[in-house]
mmCIF file of C-alpha atoms and ligand atoms in Angstrom:
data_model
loop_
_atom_site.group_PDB
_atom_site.id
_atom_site.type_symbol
_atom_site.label_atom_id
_atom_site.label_comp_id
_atom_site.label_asym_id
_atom_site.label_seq_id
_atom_site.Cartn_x
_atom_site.Cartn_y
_atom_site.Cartn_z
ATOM 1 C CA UNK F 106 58.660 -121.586 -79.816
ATOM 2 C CA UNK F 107 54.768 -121.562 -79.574
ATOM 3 C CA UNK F 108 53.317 -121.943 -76.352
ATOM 4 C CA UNK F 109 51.426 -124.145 -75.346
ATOM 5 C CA UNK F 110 47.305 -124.470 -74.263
ATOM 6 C CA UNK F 111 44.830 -126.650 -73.133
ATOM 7 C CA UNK F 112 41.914 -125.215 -75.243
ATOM 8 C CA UNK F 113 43.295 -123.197 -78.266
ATOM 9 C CA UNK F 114 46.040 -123.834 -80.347
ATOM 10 C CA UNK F 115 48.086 -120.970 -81.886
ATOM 11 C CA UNK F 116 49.432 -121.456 -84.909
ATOM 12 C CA UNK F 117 51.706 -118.429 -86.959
ATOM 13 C CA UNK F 118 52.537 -118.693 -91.058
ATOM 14 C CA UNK F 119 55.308 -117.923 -93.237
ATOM 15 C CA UNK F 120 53.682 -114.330 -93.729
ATOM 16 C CA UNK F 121 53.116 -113.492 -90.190
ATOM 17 C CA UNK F 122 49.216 -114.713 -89.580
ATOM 18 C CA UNK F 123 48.787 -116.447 -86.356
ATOM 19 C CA UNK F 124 45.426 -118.608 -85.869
ATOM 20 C CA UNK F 125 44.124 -118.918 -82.600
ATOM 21 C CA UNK F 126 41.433 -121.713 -82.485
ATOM 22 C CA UNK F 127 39.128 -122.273 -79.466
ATOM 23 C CA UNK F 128 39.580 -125.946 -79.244
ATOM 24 C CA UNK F 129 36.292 -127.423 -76.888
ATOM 25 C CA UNK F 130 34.461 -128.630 -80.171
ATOM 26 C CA UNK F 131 32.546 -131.388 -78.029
ATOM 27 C CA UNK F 132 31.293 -128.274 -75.966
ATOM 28 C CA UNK F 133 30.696 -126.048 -79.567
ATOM 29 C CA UNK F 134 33.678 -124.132 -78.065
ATOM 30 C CA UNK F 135 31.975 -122.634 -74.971
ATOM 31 C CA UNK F 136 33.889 -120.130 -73.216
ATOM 32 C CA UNK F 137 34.691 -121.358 -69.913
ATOM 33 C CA UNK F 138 37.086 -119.693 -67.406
ATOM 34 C CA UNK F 139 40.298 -121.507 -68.887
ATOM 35 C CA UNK F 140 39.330 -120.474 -72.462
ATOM 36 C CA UNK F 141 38.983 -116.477 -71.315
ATOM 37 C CA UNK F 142 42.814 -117.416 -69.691
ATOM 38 C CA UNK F 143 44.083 -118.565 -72.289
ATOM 39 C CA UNK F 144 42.623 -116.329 -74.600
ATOM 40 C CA UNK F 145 43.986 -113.329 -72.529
ATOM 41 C CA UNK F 146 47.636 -115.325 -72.471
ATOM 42 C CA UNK F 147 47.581 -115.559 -76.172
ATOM 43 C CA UNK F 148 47.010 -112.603 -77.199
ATOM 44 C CA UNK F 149 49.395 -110.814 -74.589
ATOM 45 C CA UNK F 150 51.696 -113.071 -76.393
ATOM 46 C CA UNK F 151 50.882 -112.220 -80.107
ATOM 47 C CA UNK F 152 50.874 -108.160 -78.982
ATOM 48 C CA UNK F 153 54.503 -108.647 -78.012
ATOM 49 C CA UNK F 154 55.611 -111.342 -81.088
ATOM 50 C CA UNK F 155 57.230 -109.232 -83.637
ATOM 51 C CA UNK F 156 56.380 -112.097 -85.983
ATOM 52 C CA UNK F 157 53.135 -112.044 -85.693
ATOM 53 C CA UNK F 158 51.228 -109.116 -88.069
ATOM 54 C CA UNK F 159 47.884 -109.996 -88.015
ATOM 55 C CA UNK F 160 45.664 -112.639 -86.496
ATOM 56 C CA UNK F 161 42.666 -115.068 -87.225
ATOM 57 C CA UNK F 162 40.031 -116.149 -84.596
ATOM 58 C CA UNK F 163 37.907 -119.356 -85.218
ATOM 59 C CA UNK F 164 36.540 -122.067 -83.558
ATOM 60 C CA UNK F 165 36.959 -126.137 -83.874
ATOM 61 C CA UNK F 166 35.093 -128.162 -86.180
ATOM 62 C CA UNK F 167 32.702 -127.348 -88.620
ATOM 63 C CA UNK F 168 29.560 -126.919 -85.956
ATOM 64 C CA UNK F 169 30.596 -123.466 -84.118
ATOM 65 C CA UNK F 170 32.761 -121.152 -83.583
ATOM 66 C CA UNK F 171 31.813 -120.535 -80.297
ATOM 67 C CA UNK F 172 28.215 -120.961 -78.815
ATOM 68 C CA UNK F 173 28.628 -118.860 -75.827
ATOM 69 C CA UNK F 174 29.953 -118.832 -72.255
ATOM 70 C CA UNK F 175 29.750 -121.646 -70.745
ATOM 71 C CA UNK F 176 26.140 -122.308 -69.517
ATOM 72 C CA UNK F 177 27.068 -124.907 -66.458
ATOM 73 C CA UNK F 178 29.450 -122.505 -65.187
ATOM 74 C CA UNK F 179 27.078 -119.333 -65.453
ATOM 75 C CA UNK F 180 24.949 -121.472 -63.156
ATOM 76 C CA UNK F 181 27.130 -121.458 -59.859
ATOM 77 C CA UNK F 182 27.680 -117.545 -59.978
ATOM 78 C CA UNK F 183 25.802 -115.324 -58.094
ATOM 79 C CA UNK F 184 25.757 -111.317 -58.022
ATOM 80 C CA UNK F 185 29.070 -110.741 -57.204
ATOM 81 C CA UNK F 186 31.074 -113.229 -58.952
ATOM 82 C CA UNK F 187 29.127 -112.701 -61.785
ATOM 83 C CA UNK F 188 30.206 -108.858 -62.047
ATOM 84 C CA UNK F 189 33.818 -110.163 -61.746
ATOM 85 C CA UNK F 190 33.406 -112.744 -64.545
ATOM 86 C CA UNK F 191 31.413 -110.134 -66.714
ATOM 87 C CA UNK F 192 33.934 -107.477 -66.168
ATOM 88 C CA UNK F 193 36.898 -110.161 -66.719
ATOM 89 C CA UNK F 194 35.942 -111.277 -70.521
ATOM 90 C CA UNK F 195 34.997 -107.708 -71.131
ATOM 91 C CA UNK F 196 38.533 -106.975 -70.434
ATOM 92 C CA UNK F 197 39.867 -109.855 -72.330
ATOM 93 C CA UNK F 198 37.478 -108.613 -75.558
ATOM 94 C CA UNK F 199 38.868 -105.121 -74.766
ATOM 95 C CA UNK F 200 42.125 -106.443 -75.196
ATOM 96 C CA UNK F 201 41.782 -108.032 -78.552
ATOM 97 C CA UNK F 202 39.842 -105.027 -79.889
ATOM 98 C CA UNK F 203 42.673 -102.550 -78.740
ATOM 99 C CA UNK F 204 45.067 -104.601 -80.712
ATOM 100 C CA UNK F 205 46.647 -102.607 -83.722
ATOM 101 C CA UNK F 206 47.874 -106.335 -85.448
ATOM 102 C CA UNK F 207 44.295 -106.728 -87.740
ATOM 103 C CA UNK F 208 42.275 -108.912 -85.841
ATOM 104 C CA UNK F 209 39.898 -110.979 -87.962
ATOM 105 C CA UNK F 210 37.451 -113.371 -86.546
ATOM 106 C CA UNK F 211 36.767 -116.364 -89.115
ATOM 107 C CA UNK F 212 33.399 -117.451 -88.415
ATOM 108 C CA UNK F 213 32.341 -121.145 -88.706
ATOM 109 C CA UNK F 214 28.767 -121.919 -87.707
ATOM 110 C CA UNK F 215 27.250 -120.594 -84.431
ATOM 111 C CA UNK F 216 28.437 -117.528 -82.433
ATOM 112 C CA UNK F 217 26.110 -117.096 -80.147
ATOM 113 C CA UNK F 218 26.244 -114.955 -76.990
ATOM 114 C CA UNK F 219 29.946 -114.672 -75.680
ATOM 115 C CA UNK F 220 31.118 -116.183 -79.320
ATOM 116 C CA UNK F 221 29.390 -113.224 -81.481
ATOM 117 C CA UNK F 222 30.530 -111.200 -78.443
ATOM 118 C CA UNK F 223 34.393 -112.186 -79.523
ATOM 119 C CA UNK F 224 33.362 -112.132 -83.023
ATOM 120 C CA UNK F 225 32.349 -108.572 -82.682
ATOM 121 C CA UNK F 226 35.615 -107.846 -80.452
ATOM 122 C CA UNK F 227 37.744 -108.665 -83.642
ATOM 123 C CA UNK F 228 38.224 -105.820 -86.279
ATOM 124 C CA UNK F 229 36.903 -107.662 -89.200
ATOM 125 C CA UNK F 230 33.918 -110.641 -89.762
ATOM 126 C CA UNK F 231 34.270 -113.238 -92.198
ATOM 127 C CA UNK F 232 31.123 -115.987 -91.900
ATOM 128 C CA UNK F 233 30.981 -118.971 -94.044
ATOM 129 C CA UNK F 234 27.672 -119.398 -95.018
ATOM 130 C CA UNK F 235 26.584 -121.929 -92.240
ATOM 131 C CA UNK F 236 27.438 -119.214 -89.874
ATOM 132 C CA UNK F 237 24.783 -118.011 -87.481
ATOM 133 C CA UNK F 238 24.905 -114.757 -85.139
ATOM 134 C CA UNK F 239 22.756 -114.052 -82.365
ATOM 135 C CA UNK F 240 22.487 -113.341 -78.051
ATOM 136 C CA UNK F 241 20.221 -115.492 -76.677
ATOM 137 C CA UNK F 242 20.786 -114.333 -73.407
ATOM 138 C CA UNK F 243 17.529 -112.955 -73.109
ATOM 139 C CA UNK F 244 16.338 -116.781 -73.153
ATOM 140 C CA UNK F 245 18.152 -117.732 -70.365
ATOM 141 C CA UNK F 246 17.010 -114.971 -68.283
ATOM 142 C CA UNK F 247 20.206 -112.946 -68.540
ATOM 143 C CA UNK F 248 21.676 -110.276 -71.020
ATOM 144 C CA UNK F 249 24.898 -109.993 -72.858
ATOM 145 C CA UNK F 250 27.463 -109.278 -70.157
ATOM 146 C CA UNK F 251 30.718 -109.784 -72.537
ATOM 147 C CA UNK F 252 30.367 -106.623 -74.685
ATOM 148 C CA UNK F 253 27.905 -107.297 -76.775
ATOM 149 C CA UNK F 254 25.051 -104.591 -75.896
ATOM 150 C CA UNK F 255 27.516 -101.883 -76.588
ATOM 151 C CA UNK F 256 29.345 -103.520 -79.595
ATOM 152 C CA UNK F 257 26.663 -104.857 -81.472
ATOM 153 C CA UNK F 258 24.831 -101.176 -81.202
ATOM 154 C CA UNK F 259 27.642 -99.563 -82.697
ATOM 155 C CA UNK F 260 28.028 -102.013 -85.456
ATOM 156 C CA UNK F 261 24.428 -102.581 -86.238
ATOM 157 C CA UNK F 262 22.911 -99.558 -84.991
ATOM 158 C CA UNK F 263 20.519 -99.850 -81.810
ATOM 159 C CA UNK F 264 17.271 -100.646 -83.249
ATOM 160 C CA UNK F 265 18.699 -103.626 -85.176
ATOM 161 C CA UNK F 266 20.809 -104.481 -82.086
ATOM 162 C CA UNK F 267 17.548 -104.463 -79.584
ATOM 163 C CA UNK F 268 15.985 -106.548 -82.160
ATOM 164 C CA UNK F 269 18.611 -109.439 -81.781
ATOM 165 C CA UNK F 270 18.745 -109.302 -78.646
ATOM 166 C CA UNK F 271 15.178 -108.464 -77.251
ATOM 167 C CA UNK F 272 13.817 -111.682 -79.937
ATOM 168 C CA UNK F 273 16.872 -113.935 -78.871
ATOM 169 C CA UNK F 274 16.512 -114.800 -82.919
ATOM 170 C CA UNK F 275 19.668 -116.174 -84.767
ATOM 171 C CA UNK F 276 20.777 -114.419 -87.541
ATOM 172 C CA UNK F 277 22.060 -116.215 -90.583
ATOM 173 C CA UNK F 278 25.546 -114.820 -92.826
ATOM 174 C CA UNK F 279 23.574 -113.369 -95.370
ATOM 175 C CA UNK F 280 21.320 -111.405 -93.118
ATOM 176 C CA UNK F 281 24.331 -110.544 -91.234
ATOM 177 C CA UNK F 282 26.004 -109.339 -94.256
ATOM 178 C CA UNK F 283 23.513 -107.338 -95.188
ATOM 179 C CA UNK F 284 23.160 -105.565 -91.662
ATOM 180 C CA UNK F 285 27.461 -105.102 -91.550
ATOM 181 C CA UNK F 286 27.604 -107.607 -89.154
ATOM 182 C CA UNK F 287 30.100 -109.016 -90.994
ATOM 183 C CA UNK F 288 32.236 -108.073 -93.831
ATOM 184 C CA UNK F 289 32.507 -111.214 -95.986
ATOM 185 C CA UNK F 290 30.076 -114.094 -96.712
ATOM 186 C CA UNK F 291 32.120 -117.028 -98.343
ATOM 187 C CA UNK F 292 31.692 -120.404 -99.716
ATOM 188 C CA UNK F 293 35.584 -121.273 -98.782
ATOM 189 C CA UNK F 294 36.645 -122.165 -95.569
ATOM 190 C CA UNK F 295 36.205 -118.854 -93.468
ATOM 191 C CA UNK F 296 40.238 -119.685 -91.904
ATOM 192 C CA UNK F 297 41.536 -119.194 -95.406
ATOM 193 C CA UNK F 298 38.821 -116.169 -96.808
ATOM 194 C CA UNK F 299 40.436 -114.235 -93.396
ATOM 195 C CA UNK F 300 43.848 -115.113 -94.576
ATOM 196 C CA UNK F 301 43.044 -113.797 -98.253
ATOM 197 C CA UNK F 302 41.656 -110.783 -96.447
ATOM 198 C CA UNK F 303 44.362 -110.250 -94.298
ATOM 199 C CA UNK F 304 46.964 -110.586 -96.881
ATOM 200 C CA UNK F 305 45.458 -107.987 -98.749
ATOM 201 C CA UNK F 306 45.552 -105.964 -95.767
ATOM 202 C CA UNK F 307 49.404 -107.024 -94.884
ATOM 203 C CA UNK F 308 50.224 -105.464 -98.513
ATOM 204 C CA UNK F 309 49.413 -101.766 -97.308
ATOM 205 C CA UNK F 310 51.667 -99.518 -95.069
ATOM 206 C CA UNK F 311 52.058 -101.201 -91.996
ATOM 207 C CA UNK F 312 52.466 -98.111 -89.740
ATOM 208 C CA UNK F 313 49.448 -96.881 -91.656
ATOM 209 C CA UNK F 314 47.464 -100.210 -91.093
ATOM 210 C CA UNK F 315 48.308 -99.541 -87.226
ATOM 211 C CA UNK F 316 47.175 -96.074 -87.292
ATOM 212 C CA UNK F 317 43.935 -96.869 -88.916
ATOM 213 C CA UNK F 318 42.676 -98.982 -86.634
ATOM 214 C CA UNK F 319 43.545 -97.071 -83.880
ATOM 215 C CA UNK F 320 41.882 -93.879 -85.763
ATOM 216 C CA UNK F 321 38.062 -95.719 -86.202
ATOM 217 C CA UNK F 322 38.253 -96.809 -82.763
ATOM 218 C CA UNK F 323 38.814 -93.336 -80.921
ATOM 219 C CA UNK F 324 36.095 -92.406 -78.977
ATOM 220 C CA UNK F 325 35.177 -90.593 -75.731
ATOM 221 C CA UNK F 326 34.796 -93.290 -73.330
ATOM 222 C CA UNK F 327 31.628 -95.550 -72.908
ATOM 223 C CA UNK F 328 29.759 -96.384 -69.388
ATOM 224 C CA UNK F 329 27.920 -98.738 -71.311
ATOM 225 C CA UNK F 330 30.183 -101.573 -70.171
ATOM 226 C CA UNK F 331 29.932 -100.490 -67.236
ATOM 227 C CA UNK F 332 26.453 -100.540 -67.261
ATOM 228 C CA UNK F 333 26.617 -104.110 -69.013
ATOM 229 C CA UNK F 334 28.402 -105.404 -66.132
ATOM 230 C CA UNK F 335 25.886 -104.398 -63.006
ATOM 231 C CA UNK F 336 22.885 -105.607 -64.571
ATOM 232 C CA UNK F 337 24.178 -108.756 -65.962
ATOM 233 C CA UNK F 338 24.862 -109.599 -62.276
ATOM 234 C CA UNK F 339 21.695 -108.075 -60.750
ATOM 235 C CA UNK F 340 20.352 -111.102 -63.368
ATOM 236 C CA UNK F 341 22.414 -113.917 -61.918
ATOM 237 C CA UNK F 342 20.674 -113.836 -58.441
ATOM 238 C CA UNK F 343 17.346 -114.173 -60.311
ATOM 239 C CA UNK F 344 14.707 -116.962 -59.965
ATOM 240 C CA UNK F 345 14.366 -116.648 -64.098
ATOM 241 C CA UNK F 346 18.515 -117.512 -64.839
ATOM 242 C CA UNK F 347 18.173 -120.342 -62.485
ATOM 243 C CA UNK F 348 15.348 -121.350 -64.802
ATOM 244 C CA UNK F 349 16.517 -120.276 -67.973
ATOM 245 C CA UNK F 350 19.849 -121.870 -67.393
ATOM 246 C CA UNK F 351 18.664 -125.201 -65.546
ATOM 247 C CA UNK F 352 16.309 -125.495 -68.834
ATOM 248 C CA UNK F 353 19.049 -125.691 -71.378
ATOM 249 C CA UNK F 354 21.250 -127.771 -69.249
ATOM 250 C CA UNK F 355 18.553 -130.183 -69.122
ATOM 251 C CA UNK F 356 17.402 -129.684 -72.457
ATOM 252 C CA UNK F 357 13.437 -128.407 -72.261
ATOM 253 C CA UNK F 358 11.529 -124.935 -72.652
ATOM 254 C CA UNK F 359 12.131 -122.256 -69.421
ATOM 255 C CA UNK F 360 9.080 -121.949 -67.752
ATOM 256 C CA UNK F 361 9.242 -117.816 -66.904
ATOM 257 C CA UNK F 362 7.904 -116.232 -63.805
ATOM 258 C CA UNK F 363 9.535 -112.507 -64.026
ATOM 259 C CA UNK F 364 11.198 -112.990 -61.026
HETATM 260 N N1 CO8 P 688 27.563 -123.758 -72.679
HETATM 261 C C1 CO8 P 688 27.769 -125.018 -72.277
HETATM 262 N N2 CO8 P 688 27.565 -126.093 -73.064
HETATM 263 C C2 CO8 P 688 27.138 -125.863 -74.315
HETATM 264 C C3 CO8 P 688 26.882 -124.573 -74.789
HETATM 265 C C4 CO8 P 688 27.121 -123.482 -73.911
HETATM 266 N N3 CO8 P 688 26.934 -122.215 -74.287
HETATM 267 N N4 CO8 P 688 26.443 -124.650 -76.065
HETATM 268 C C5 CO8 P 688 26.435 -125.960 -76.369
HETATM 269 N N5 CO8 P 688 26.857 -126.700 -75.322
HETATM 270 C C6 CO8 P 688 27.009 -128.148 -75.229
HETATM 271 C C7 CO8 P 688 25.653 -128.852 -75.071
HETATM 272 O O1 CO8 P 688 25.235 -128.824 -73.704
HETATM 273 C C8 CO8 P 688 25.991 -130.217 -75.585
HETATM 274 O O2 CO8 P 688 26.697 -130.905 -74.572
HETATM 275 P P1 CO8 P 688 26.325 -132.461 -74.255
HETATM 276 O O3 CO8 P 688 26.647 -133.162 -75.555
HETATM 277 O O4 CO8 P 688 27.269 -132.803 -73.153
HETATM 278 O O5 CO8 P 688 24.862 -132.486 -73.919
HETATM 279 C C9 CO8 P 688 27.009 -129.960 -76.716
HETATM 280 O O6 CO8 P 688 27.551 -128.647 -76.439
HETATM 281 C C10 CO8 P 688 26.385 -129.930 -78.098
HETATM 282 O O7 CO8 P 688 25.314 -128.978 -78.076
HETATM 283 P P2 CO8 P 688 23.790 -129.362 -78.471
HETATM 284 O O8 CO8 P 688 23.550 -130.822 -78.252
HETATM 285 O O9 CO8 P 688 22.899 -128.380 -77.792
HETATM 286 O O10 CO8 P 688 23.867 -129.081 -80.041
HETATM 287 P P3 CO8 P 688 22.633 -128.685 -80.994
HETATM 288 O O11 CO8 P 688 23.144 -128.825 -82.379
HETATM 289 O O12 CO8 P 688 21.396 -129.433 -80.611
HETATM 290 O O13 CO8 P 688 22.347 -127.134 -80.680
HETATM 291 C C11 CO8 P 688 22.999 -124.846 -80.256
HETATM 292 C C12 CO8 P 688 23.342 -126.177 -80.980
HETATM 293 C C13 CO8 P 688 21.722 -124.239 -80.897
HETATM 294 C C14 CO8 P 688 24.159 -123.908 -80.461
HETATM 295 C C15 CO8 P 688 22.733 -125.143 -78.771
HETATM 296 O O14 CO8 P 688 23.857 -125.878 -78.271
HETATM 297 C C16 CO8 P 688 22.591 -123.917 -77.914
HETATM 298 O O15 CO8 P 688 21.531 -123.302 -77.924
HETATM 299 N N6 CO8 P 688 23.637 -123.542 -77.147
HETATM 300 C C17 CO8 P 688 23.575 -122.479 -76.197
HETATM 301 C C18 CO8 P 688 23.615 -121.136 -76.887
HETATM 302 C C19 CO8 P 688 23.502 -120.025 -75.876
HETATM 303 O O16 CO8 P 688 22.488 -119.839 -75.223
HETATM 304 N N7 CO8 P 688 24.590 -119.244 -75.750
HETATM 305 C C20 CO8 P 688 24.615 -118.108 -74.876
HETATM 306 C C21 CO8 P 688 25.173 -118.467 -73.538
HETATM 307 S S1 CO8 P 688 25.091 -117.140 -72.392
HETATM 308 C C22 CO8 P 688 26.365 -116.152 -72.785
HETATM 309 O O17 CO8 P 688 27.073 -116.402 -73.736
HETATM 310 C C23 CO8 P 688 26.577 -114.977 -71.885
HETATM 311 C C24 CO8 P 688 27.848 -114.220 -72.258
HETATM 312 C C25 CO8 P 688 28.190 -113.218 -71.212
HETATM 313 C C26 CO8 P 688 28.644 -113.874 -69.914
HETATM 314 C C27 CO8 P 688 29.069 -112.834 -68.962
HETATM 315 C C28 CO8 P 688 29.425 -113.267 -67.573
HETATM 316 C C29 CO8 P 688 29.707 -114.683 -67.254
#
């Protein structure tokens, strides 16, 4: 019996692939608190359904997949809270990245900041070609504080990673494809290239597909999250995220002071 959510909907196939799709498309799928819940719940769920091989992550509607964490709740944190959050949805991404079911995120439109941070999180990329990658935390004053400084250097490499995030730019599917960002650009709908993908996968050894996954992601440790974490909350007692953020929210250019 599939459970049930206030803002994704998880949905499993006749072969085994479940869909979870963040479901705030009037928000471009922000991540608020109840999103980084639920997206916790369902995956704890999908680790421990023996029906469930492999999954898909997308976003609602055609505009995003997800454009970020949510920028009117980044405004009431301060220092502290803003560690907790930080260190919260890098858990969550942790989570889905130490899943040995294929993860796959399906990328429609923009994933920007938290989004290309969950994009990253999952094991494999496909964008459809109105997809659009980038952190702009920079631009609100802040950094990535989901992942993303450690996970886009590894997939990227660092000097392509401190471009995107030092520039803030956007980075469109074929550019991305071409830096590894992702690993399939496609015309279709990117919910049925992943399922394509992960069928292909699905076809292979499934102890082996399970040890694979766990093999490329063995490494010895990381602080960098760590790292991540502190300074993303040193930002959020700054004069320049109160400004950065207050500017989107009320939809006009931050006026810096470096302080
Ligand atoms: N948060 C909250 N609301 C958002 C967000 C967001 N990230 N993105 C879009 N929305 C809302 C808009 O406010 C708007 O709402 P309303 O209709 O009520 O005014 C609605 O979604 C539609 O958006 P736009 O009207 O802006 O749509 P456009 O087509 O004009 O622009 C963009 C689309 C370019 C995607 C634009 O919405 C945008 O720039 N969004 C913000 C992108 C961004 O800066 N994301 C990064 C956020 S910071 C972050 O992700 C940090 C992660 C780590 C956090 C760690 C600790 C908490």
């Amino acid at each position: 019996m599939p459970q049930s959510y206030n803002t994704i909907i998880q949905e499993t196939d006749d072969h085994g692939i479940a869909t979870v799709t963040i479901n705030r498309p009037q928000k471009l799928n922000a991540l608020n608190r109840a999103v980084l819940d639920e997206l916790y719940d369902v995956f704890k769920e999908i680790r421990k359904d023996e029906a469930v091989a492999a999954v898909i992550v997308t976003g609602a509607g055609e505009k995003a997949f997800v454009a970020g964490a949510d920028i009117k709740e980044l405004r009431e944190l301060d220092g502290s809270s803003a560690q907790k959050i930080s260190e919260k949805g890098q858990e969550v991404f942790q989570f889905i990245e130490d899943s040995r079911k294929p993860v796959v995120a399906a990328v429609n439109g923009y994933a920007l900041g938290g989004g290309a941070e969950l994009a990253m999180a999952c094991h494999l990329r496909v964008a459809g070609a109105n997809a659009a990658f980038g952190l702009p935390e920079v631009g609100l004053g802040l950094i990535p504080g989901y992942g993303g400084t450690q996970r886009l250097s590894h997939i990227t490499g660092r000097a392509r990673a401190l471009d995107i995030i030092l520039t803030a730019r956007q980075v469109r599917a074929e550019e991305a494809l071409e830096m590894g960002l992702v690993n399939r650009v496609t015309e279709e709908a990117p919910v049925e290239a992943a399922r394509k993908l992960i069928r292909k996968i699905l076809a292979n050894g499934p102890v082996a597909i399970r040890h694979a996954i766990a093999a490329v992601y063995q490494s010895g440790g990381n602080k960098g999250f760590e790292t991540e974490a502190e300074l993303f909350a040193q930002l959020c007692e700054t004069e320049d995220f109160r400004e950065g953020t207050a500017a989107f929210l009320e939809k006009r250019k931050p006026n810096f002071e470096g302080k």
